[in-house]
CSV table of C-alpha atoms in Angstrom, one decimal:
chain,number,residue,atom,x,y,z
A,813,MET,CA,95.0,103.9,95.1
A,814,ARG,CA,92.0,102.1,94.3
A,815,GLY,CA,89.3,103.6,96.4
A,816,GLY,CA,86.7,101.7,94.4
A,817,ILE,CA,84.6,98.7,93.9
A,818,ARG,CA,85.5,96.4,91.4
A,819,ILE,CA,83.0,95.6,88.8
A,820,GLY,CA,85.1,93.2,86.8
A,821,SER,CA,87.7,93.1,84.6
A,822,ILE,CA,88.5,93.9,80.6
A,823,PHE,CA,91.2,92.4,78.8
A,824,GLY,CA,92.9,91.5,82.0
A,825,ILE,CA,93.0,95.1,83.3
A,826,PRO,CA,90.6,95.1,86.8
A,827,LEU,CA,88.1,97.8,86.7
A,828,TYR,CA,86.8,99.8,89.6
A,829,ILE,CA,84.1,102.7,89.9
A,830,ASP,CA,84.1,105.2,92.7
A,831,SER,CA,81.8,104.4,95.1
A,832,SER,CA,80.6,108.3,95.0
A,833,TRP,CA,79.0,107.4,91.8
A,834,PHE,CA,76.0,106.1,93.0
A,835,LEU,CA,75.1,109.6,94.8
A,836,ILE,CA,76.4,110.8,91.6
A,837,ILE,CA,73.9,108.9,89.4
A,838,GLY,CA,71.0,109.3,92.1
A,839,PHE,CA,71.5,113.4,91.9
A,840,LEU,CA,71.6,113.3,88.0
A,841,ALA,CA,68.7,111.0,87.5
A,842,VAL,CA,66.6,113.4,89.4
A,843,TRP,CA,68.3,117.0,87.9
A,844,LEU,CA,68.0,115.1,84.5
A,845,SER,CA,64.4,113.4,85.0
A,846,ALA,CA,62.8,117.2,84.6
A,847,ALA,CA,63.8,117.1,80.6
A,848,TYR,CA,61.3,114.3,80.3
A,849,ASN,CA,58.6,115.2,83.0
A,850,LYS,CA,56.2,116.3,80.6
A,851,LEU,CA,56.1,113.8,78.2
A,852,SER,CA,56.2,111.1,80.7
A,853,PRO,CA,55.7,111.9,84.2
A,854,SER,CA,55.2,108.8,85.9
A,855,PHE,CA,59.0,107.4,84.0
A,856,SER,CA,60.5,110.5,84.1
A,857,LEU,CA,63.0,109.6,86.8
A,858,VAL,CA,63.6,106.3,84.9
A,859,TYR,CA,64.3,108.3,81.8
A,860,GLY,CA,66.9,111.1,83.8
A,861,ALA,CA,68.7,107.5,85.2
A,862,ILE,CA,69.0,106.2,81.5
A,863,THR,CA,71.1,109.3,81.1
A,864,ALA,CA,72.6,109.4,84.3
A,865,ILE,CA,74.0,106.0,83.5
A,866,LEU,CA,74.7,107.1,79.8
A,867,PHE,CA,77.0,109.8,81.3
A,868,PHE,CA,78.9,107.0,83.5
A,869,LEU,CA,79.4,105.0,80.4
A,870,SER,CA,80.6,107.5,78.4
A,871,ILE,CA,83.4,108.5,81.0
A,872,ALA,CA,84.2,105.0,81.8
A,873,LEU,CA,84.4,103.9,77.9
A,874,ASN,CA,87.1,107.3,77.3
A,875,LYS,CA,89.5,105.7,80.4
A,876,VAL,CA,89.0,101.9,78.7
A,877,ALA,CA,90.2,103.4,75.5
A,878,HIS,CA,93.1,104.9,77.1
A,879,ALA,CA,94.0,102.1,79.2
A,880,LEU,CA,94.0,99.3,75.8
A,881,MET,CA,95.8,102.4,73.7
A,882,SER,CA,98.6,102.1,76.7
A,883,LYS,CA,98.8,98.2,76.4
A,884,ALA,CA,99.1,98.6,72.9
A,885,ARG,CA,102.1,101.0,73.1
A,886,GLY,CA,103.8,98.6,75.7
A,887,VAL,CA,102.7,100.5,79.0
A,888,ASP,CA,101.4,98.3,81.1
A,889,ILE,CA,98.2,99.1,83.4
A,890,ASN,CA,97.2,97.9,87.1
A,891,MET,CA,93.6,98.9,86.9
A,892,ILE,CA,91.5,101.8,85.9
A,893,ASN,CA,89.4,103.3,88.6
A,894,ILE,CA,86.2,105.4,87.0
A,895,GLN,CA,85.9,108.7,89.1
A,896,PHE,CA,83.6,111.5,88.6
A,897,MET,CA,84.3,113.6,85.9
A,898,SER,CA,87.6,111.7,85.5
A,899,GLY,CA,89.2,108.4,85.8
A,900,THR,CA,92.4,107.1,86.5
A,901,THR,CA,94.4,104.7,85.0
A,902,ASN,CA,97.2,103.4,87.3
A,903,THR,CA,100.3,102.4,85.0
A,904,GLU,CA,103.5,100.5,86.2
A,905,LYS,CA,105.3,102.6,84.5
A,906,GLU,CA,104.8,106.1,82.0
A,907,SER,CA,105.5,106.2,78.1
A,908,GLN,CA,108.9,106.1,76.6
A,909,ASP,CA,108.5,108.2,73.4
A,910,PRO,CA,106.4,111.0,72.0
A,911,PHE,CA,104.2,109.0,69.8
A,912,SER,CA,102.9,107.0,72.9
A,913,VAL,CA,102.5,109.7,74.6
A,914,PHE,CA,100.5,111.4,71.5
A,915,SER,CA,98.5,107.9,71.1
A,916,ILE,CA,97.6,107.6,74.9
A,917,ALA,CA,96.2,110.8,74.5
A,918,ILE,CA,94.4,111.0,71.4
A,919,SER,CA,92.5,107.8,72.1
A,920,GLY,CA,90.5,109.4,75.0
A,921,PRO,CA,88.8,112.1,73.0
A,922,ILE,CA,88.7,110.1,70.1
A,923,MET,CA,85.9,107.9,71.9
A,924,SER,CA,84.0,110.6,73.2
A,925,LEU,CA,83.7,111.7,69.6
A,926,VAL,CA,82.7,108.5,68.3
A,927,LEU,CA,80.4,107.9,71.1
A,928,SER,CA,78.7,111.2,70.1
A,929,ALA,CA,78.5,110.1,66.2
A,930,ILE,CA,77.1,107.3,67.6
A,931,GLY,CA,74.6,108.9,69.8
A,932,PHE,CA,73.6,111.8,66.9
A,933,THR,CA,73.1,108.9,64.5
A,934,ALA,CA,70.7,107.1,66.9
A,935,ALA,CA,68.9,110.2,67.3
A,936,TRP,CA,68.9,110.9,63.2
A,937,LEU,CA,67.7,107.4,62.9
A,938,ILE,CA,64.9,107.8,65.1
A,939,ALA,CA,63.7,111.5,64.4
A,940,GLY,CA,65.2,112.0,61.2
A,941,ASP,CA,66.5,115.4,59.8
A,942,VAL,CA,64.4,117.4,62.5
A,943,ILE,CA,67.0,116.7,64.8
A,944,PHE,CA,70.0,119.0,63.0
A,945,SER,CA,67.2,122.0,63.1
A,946,SER,CA,68.5,125.1,64.7
A,947,ASN,CA,65.3,126.3,65.8
A,948,PRO,CA,64.8,125.0,69.5
A,949,LYS,CA,61.1,125.1,68.9
A,950,THR,CA,61.2,121.9,65.9
A,951,ILE,CA,62.4,119.5,68.8
A,952,GLU,CA,59.1,120.3,70.9
A,953,THR,CA,57.0,119.7,68.2
A,954,LEU,CA,58.5,116.1,67.9
A,955,PRO,CA,55.7,114.4,70.1
A,956,ASP,CA,53.7,115.3,67.7
A,957,SER,CA,54.7,114.3,64.5
A,958,ILE,CA,56.7,110.7,66.1
A,959,GLY,CA,55.1,110.6,69.5
A,960,SER,CA,55.8,110.8,72.7
A,961,MET,CA,58.0,107.9,73.4
A,962,ARG,CA,60.2,108.0,70.2
A,963,THR,CA,60.6,111.6,71.4
A,964,ILE,CA,62.1,110.4,74.7
A,965,TRP,CA,64.3,108.0,73.1
A,966,THR,CA,65.6,110.8,70.7
A,967,MET,CA,66.4,113.5,73.2
A,968,ILE,CA,68.1,110.5,75.8
A,969,ALA,CA,70.3,109.9,72.1
A,970,LEU,CA,70.8,113.5,72.1
A,971,ASN,CA,71.6,114.2,75.4
A,972,PHE,CA,74.6,111.3,75.3
A,973,ALA,CA,76.0,113.1,72.0
A,974,ARG,CA,75.8,116.4,73.2
A,975,ILE,CA,77.7,115.1,76.4
A,976,ASN,CA,80.5,113.5,74.3
A,977,LEU,CA,80.7,115.9,71.9
A,978,ILE,CA,81.5,118.6,74.8
A,979,PHE,CA,83.6,116.1,76.8
A,980,GLY,CA,85.7,114.9,73.7
A,981,MET,CA,86.4,118.9,72.3
A,982,PHE,CA,86.6,120.1,76.1
A,983,SER,CA,89.5,117.3,76.9
A,984,LEU,CA,91.7,118.6,73.5
A,985,ILE,CA,92.3,122.0,75.7
A,986,PRO,CA,96.0,122.2,74.9
A,987,ALA,CA,96.5,122.3,78.9
A,988,LEU,CA,97.5,120.0,81.4
A,989,PRO,CA,96.2,118.2,82.7
A,990,PHE,CA,93.5,117.8,79.7
A,991,GLU,CA,94.6,115.1,77.3
A,992,GLY,CA,94.9,117.9,75.1
A,993,GLY,CA,97.8,119.0,77.5
A,994,HIS,CA,99.2,115.7,76.9
A,995,ILE,CA,99.4,115.8,72.9
A,996,LEU,CA,101.1,119.3,73.2
A,997,LYS,CA,103.8,117.3,75.5
A,998,ALA,CA,104.0,114.7,72.6
A,999,VAL,CA,104.5,117.7,70.3
A,1000,VAL,CA,107.2,119.7,72.2
A,1001,TRP,CA,108.9,116.3,73.2
A,1002,LYS,CA,109.2,115.2,69.6
A,1003,ILE,CA,110.4,118.9,68.5
A,1004,THR,CA,112.4,119.1,71.4
A,1005,GLY,CA,113.9,115.8,72.1
A,1006,ASP,CA,113.5,116.8,75.9
A,1007,ARG,CA,110.6,115.1,78.0
A,1008,PHE,CA,111.2,117.8,80.8
A,1009,VAL,CA,111.0,120.8,78.3
A,1010,ALA,CA,107.6,119.2,77.2
A,1011,ILE,CA,105.9,118.7,80.4
A,1012,ARG,CA,107.4,122.2,81.6
A,1013,TRP,CA,105.2,123.5,78.3
A,1014,ALA,CA,102.2,121.8,78.8
A,1015,ALA,CA,102.2,122.5,82.4
A,1016,ARG,CA,102.7,126.3,82.2
A,1017,SER,CA,99.8,126.5,79.4
A,1018,GLY,CA,97.5,125.0,82.0
A,1019,GLN,CA,98.3,127.5,84.4
A,1020,PHE,CA,98.0,130.0,81.5
A,1021,PHE,CA,93.8,128.3,80.9
A,1022,GLY,CA,93.8,128.0,84.5
A,1023,VAL,CA,94.1,131.8,85.1
A,1024,LEU,CA,92.3,132.7,82.0
A,1025,THR,CA,89.1,130.7,83.0
A,1026,MET,CA,89.1,132.0,86.4
A,1027,ILE,CA,89.3,135.9,85.3
A,1028,LEU,CA,86.4,134.7,82.9
A,1029,GLY,CA,84.7,133.6,85.9
A,1030,GLY,CA,85.3,136.3,87.9
A,1031,LEU,CA,83.8,138.8,85.5
A,1032,ILE,CA,81.0,136.5,84.5
A,1033,LEU,CA,80.4,136.3,88.6
A,1034,LEU,CA,80.0,140.4,88.6
A,1035,SER,CA,76.2,139.7,86.8
A,1036,SER,CA,75.7,136.2,87.2
A,1037,PHE,CA,76.7,134.0,90.0
A,1038,GLY,CA,77.1,131.3,87.7
A,1039,GLY,CA,80.7,132.1,87.2
A,1040,ILE,CA,81.5,131.0,90.5
A,1041,PHE,CA,81.7,127.5,88.5
A,1042,LEU,CA,84.6,128.8,86.0
A,1043,VAL,CA,86.3,130.4,89.0
A,1044,PHE,CA,86.5,127.2,90.8
A,1045,MET,CA,87.5,125.2,87.5
A,1046,GLY,CA,90.2,127.6,86.8
A,1047,TRP,CA,91.6,127.6,90.3
A,1048,PHE,CA,91.6,123.5,89.9
A,1049,LEU,CA,93.3,123.8,86.8
A,1050,PHE,CA,96.0,126.1,87.7
A,1051,GLY,CA,96.3,123.8,91.1
A,1052,SER,CA,96.6,120.5,88.8
A,1053,ALA,CA,98.7,122.2,86.3
A,1054,GLY,CA,101.3,123.2,89.4
A,1055,GLY,CA,101.2,119.6,90.7
A,1056,TYR,CA,102.6,118.4,87.0
A,1057,LEU,CA,105.5,121.2,87.7
A,1058,TYR,CA,106.4,120.4,90.8
A,1059,ILE,CA,106.9,116.1,89.5
A,1060,ASN,CA,108.9,117.6,86.6
A,1061,ASN,CA,111.4,119.9,88.5
A,1062,LEU,CA,111.5,117.0,91.2
A,1063,GLN,CA,112.1,114.4,88.6
A,1064,GLN,CA,114.8,116.5,87.0
A,1065,ALA,CA,116.4,117.2,89.9
A,1066,LEU,CA,116.9,113.7,90.8
A,1067,ILE,CA,118.3,112.8,87.8
A,1068,ASN,CA,121.2,116.3,87.8
A,1069,ILE,CA,122.0,116.3,91.2
A,1070,ASN,CA,124.4,113.0,91.6
A,1071,ALA,CA,126.4,112.0,94.7
A,1072,GLU,CA,129.1,114.3,95.0
A,1073,THR,CA,126.7,117.4,95.2
A,1074,ALA,CA,124.7,115.5,97.9
A,1075,MET,CA,127.2,114.1,100.0
A,1076,THR,CA,128.8,115.1,103.0
A,1077,ARG,CA,132.0,114.5,105.4
A,1078,ASP,CA,129.8,114.1,108.2
A,1079,PHE,CA,132.0,110.2,109.4
A,1080,ARG,CA,134.6,110.1,111.7
A,1081,LEU,CA,137.8,108.5,110.6
A,1082,VAL,CA,139.1,106.1,113.3
A,1083,ASP,CA,142.6,103.8,113.6
A,1084,THR,CA,142.0,100.3,113.2
A,1085,ASP,CA,145.0,99.5,115.4
A,1086,MET,CA,143.5,101.0,118.6
A,1087,SER,CA,141.8,99.0,121.3
A,1088,LEU,CA,138.2,98.6,121.7
A,1089,ARG,CA,138.9,100.0,125.0
A,1090,GLU,CA,140.7,103.1,123.6
A,1091,PHE,CA,137.7,103.6,121.0
A,1092,ALA,CA,135.3,103.7,124.0
A,1093,ASP,CA,136.6,105.8,125.6
A,1094,LYS,CA,137.6,108.1,123.2
A,1095,PHE,CA,134.8,108.2,120.8
A,1096,LEU,CA,131.5,106.3,122.5
A,1097,LEU,CA,131.5,107.9,125.5
A,1098,MET,CA,132.3,111.3,124.3
A,1099,GLU,CA,129.5,111.1,121.7
A,1100,ALA,CA,125.8,113.0,122.6
A,1101,LYS,CA,123.2,111.1,123.7
A,1102,ASP,CA,121.1,111.0,120.8
A,1103,ALA,CA,124.2,111.1,118.2
A,1104,ASN,CA,124.7,107.9,116.0
A,1105,PRO,CA,127.8,109.1,114.6
A,1106,ILE,CA,129.3,106.9,111.3
A,1107,TYR,CA,132.7,105.6,111.7
A,1108,ILE,CA,135.0,104.9,109.1
A,1109,ALA,CA,138.3,102.5,110.2
A,1110,SER,CA,141.4,103.6,107.9
A,1111,SER,CA,145.1,102.5,108.4
A,1112,ASN,CA,148.3,103.1,106.4
A,1113,GLY,CA,146.6,105.9,104.8
A,1114,ARG,CA,144.0,103.4,103.2
A,1115,ASP,CA,139.7,103.3,104.5
A,1116,ARG,CA,139.3,100.1,105.5
A,1117,GLY,CA,135.7,99.6,106.4
A,1118,VAL,CA,132.9,100.9,108.3
A,1119,VAL,CA,133.3,100.4,112.4
A,1120,SER,CA,129.8,98.7,113.5
A,1121,ALA,CA,130.2,100.4,117.3
A,1122,GLU,CA,126.5,98.2,118.4
A,1123,ALA,CA,128.9,95.1,117.8
A,1124,ILE,CA,131.1,96.4,120.4
A,1125,ARG,CA,128.4,95.6,122.9
A,1126,GLN,CA,128.4,91.6,122.4
A,1127,ILE,CA,132.2,91.7,123.1
A,1128,ASP,CA,133.3,90.9,127.2
A,1129,SER,CA,134.3,94.0,128.4
A,1130,ASN,CA,137.4,92.3,129.7
A,1131,GLU,CA,138.6,91.6,125.9
A,1132,TRP,CA,138.3,95.4,124.9
A,1133,GLN,CA,142.1,96.1,125.8
A,1134,SER,CA,143.3,92.8,124.4
A,1135,LYS,CA,140.9,93.2,121.2
A,1136,SER,CA,141.8,95.9,118.0
A,1137,LEU,CA,138.9,98.2,116.4
A,1138,GLN,CA,139.8,95.7,113.3
A,1139,SER,CA,137.6,92.9,114.8
A,1140,LEU,CA,134.6,95.3,114.6
A,1141,VAL,CA,135.4,96.3,110.9
A,1142,LYS,CA,133.2,95.4,108.2
A,1143,PRO,CA,134.9,96.0,104.9
A,1144,LEU,CA,133.9,98.3,101.9
A,1145,ASP,CA,133.7,95.7,99.8
A,1146,GLU,CA,131.2,93.8,101.6
A,1147,ILE,CA,128.6,96.6,102.0
A,1148,ASP,CA,126.1,98.6,99.6
A,1149,THR,CA,128.0,102.2,98.3
A,1150,VAL,CA,127.9,104.2,95.4
A,1151,GLU,CA,130.3,106.1,93.0
A,1152,LEU,CA,130.7,109.6,92.9
A,1153,LYS,CA,128.6,110.5,89.9
A,1154,ASP,CA,125.6,108.3,90.4
A,1155,LYS,CA,122.3,109.8,90.2
A,1156,ILE,CA,120.6,110.7,93.5
A,1157,SER,CA,117.9,108.6,92.6
A,1158,THR,CA,119.5,105.7,92.4
A,1159,ILE,CA,120.8,106.4,96.2
A,1160,VAL,CA,117.4,106.9,97.3
A,1161,ASN,CA,116.0,103.7,95.6
A,1162,LEU,CA,119.0,101.6,97.1
A,1163,LEU,CA,118.3,103.8,100.8
A,1164,GLU,CA,115.0,102.5,100.7
A,1165,GLN,CA,115.1,98.9,99.3
A,1166,LYS,CA,117.9,98.0,101.5
A,1167,GLN,CA,116.7,99.9,104.5
A,1168,LEU,CA,120.1,101.5,105.2
A,1169,ARG,CA,120.3,104.8,107.4
A,1170,TYR,CA,123.2,105.8,104.9
A,1171,VAL,CA,125.0,105.0,102.3
A,1172,ILE,CA,129.1,105.4,101.6
A,1173,VAL,CA,130.3,107.2,99.0
A,1174,ARG,CA,133.4,106.1,97.3
A,1175,SER,CA,135.9,108.0,95.3
A,1176,PRO,CA,137.7,106.5,91.8
A,1177,VAL,CA,140.7,105.0,94.0
A,1178,GLY,CA,138.3,103.0,96.3
A,1179,SER,CA,138.8,105.5,99.5
A,1180,VAL,CA,135.5,106.9,101.4
A,1181,ALA,CA,134.4,110.5,99.8
A,1182,GLY,CA,131.8,111.0,101.3
A,1183,VAL,CA,128.7,110.0,103.0
A,1184,ILE,CA,125.2,110.2,102.1
A,1185,ASP,CA,121.4,109.8,104.2
A,1186,ARG,CA,117.8,110.6,103.7
A,1187,GLY,CA,118.5,114.4,105.1
A,1188,ASP,CA,121.8,115.1,102.7
A,1189,VAL,CA,119.4,113.8,100.0
A,1190,ILE,CA,116.4,116.5,101.1
A,1191,LYS,CA,118.9,119.3,102.0
A,1192,ALA,CA,120.3,118.8,97.9
A,1193,LEU,CA,117.1,119.2,96.4
A,1194,ASP,CA,116.2,122.2,99.0
A,1195,ILE,CA,119.3,124.0,97.5
A,1196,LYS,CA,118.6,122.9,94.0
A,1197,LEU,CA,114.7,123.6,93.7
A,1198,LEU,CA,115.0,126.6,96.5
A,1199,TRP,CA,112.3,124.8,99.0
A,1200,ARG,CA,113.7,127.1,101.7
A,1201,ILE,CA,113.0,124.1,104.1
A,1202,PRO,CA,114.5,124.9,107.9
A,1203,THR,CA,117.5,123.0,109.0
A,1204,GLU,CA,115.8,121.8,112.1
A,1205,TYR,CA,113.3,120.1,109.8
A,1206,ILE,CA,116.4,118.2,108.0
A,1207,LYS,CA,117.8,117.1,111.1
A,1208,GLN,CA,114.7,115.5,112.0
A,1209,ILE,CA,114.7,113.9,108.7
A,1210,LYS,CA,117.9,112.8,109.5
A,1211,ILE,CA,117.2,111.6,112.9
A,1212,ASP,CA,113.8,109.9,112.1
A,1213,GLY,CA,115.8,108.1,109.3
A,1214,LYS,CA,112.8,108.5,106.6
A,1215,PHE,CA,111.6,110.4,104.1
A,1216,PRO,CA,108.3,113.0,104.7
A,1217,SER,CA,105.4,110.8,102.7
A,1218,ASN,CA,104.2,114.2,101.3
A,1219,PHE,CA,107.7,114.7,99.0
A,1220,ARG,CA,106.8,111.3,97.2
A,1221,LEU,CA,110.4,111.0,96.6
A,1222,VAL,CA,110.4,106.7,96.6
A,1223,GLU,CA,107.6,106.8,94.1
A,1224,ILE,CA,109.2,108.9,91.6
A,1225,CYS,CA,112.4,107.6,92.2
A,1226,GLU,CA,110.9,104.3,91.7
A,1227,GLN,CA,109.2,105.5,87.8
A,1228,LEU,CA,112.8,107.3,86.9
A,1229,THR,CA,114.0,103.6,87.4
A,1230,GLU,CA,111.2,101.9,85.3
A,1231,GLN,CA,111.9,104.9,82.7
A,1232,LYS,CA,115.2,103.5,82.0
C-alpha cells in the first residue's frame, strides 16, 4: 500500500513520496527550463527545477490538507503517499456522515486556491499590477522595467499560481474520482439519506464526464494530435468512476444479502447412535477422493453438533465397533455459528478472522438450517450482481477455501464493519 519513500511525518501522520517523483521532477525541470532560457541561460535548469518542486509541493499540500481535515472529522489516517498527479491518504475507516465527506473533499481545492492566491500575491509584490495585464507582450517587456532576476521570480510565482488555480478548479468537477465528485456525493447523501445512492450518482457523473472528455478529445484529434491527451484522460475518468460503482454495488450487496439467501443444504445428517465402524463404512469410505463433506450429527429429531471426520483417525480402529459417533461430535454451542438474518459481510469476516472452512447457519429453534462456505458467498453475489461466474470457478473456490484476491471481498467487508 505504501509503495514510496518515507520523508517524515506531519502531525503524527507518516509521509511518503512515490519514487517516480525523482524522475518526474527531473523531466519537468528540463521541460520548464525553456521558459527561463532567454533570461538566464546558465541557470535556466535551476529555475525549472524550482518550478517543478513547487508543483510537487502543491500536490503534497493538497493531500496534507485532506489528511488534516480527515483527522479533524474523526477519520484516522495511517499514512499519506504523494503520487504523480494525485496522492493517497490511507484511512482506517470511511467518513460516517455527509458533512464529513464534504469537509474532507473541499479541503483540497481550498488549499489549491489558497496557494494560487499566494502565488499571484507574490508575483504582484515583485512586479506590480502589470501581472494582471491581458496583453502577453507586457510580461515579455518586464526585464526592461524590473530586471531579469525579478522577472524570473515573477514567472515562477505566476506558474505556481496558475498550476494551483487549474488544479483547484479542475478538481471541483462534480464527478468521481475528483473532489467535486465527493462533494456531489455528500450533497446527494444529505438529500436522500442514502450513501449508496449518493455514490451511484457521483460515479455515473464521472462516467458521463469521462465519455464527454473522450468525445471532445476525439474531435480535437481529427485536426491535432493533442486530442490524444483528452482521450486518455476521459478513458481514465470513465474507468475510475466504474471502479467506484463496482465497490458501491458490492458493498450494497454484502449488506442486503443475508445468510438465509446464501446458505445451502450441502451437508449430511448422520445418527449419533451409530458406531464409528458403521459411520466409516457407510459414509467415509463411500465419499469421492477429493470430497470434503460436512457431517451434522442428529438424534431424537434434534441436531446435536458437527462430526469431526478427521478425529476418527486418532481412535484405534479396534475400538470403532464399540464406540458411537457421539464421541466425535462437537456441540453446536461450542462452534461459531450465524443466524438466518446475519449479513453476508459478517459471515465473510467470520470466515477470514477464524480461518474457517464454512459456518453453520442456525434456525430460530437452534437446529442447522444450512451451511455457507466461500464458494456459496461468491455464488450469492454472482446471482445478485449478475457477474455470470462459471460454475467450475465457484467449485474451485470451494475446494481451495480462499476468496479470489481480485474481488477485494475481505477488505471491503472489514470497511463495512468499521463503518457501523
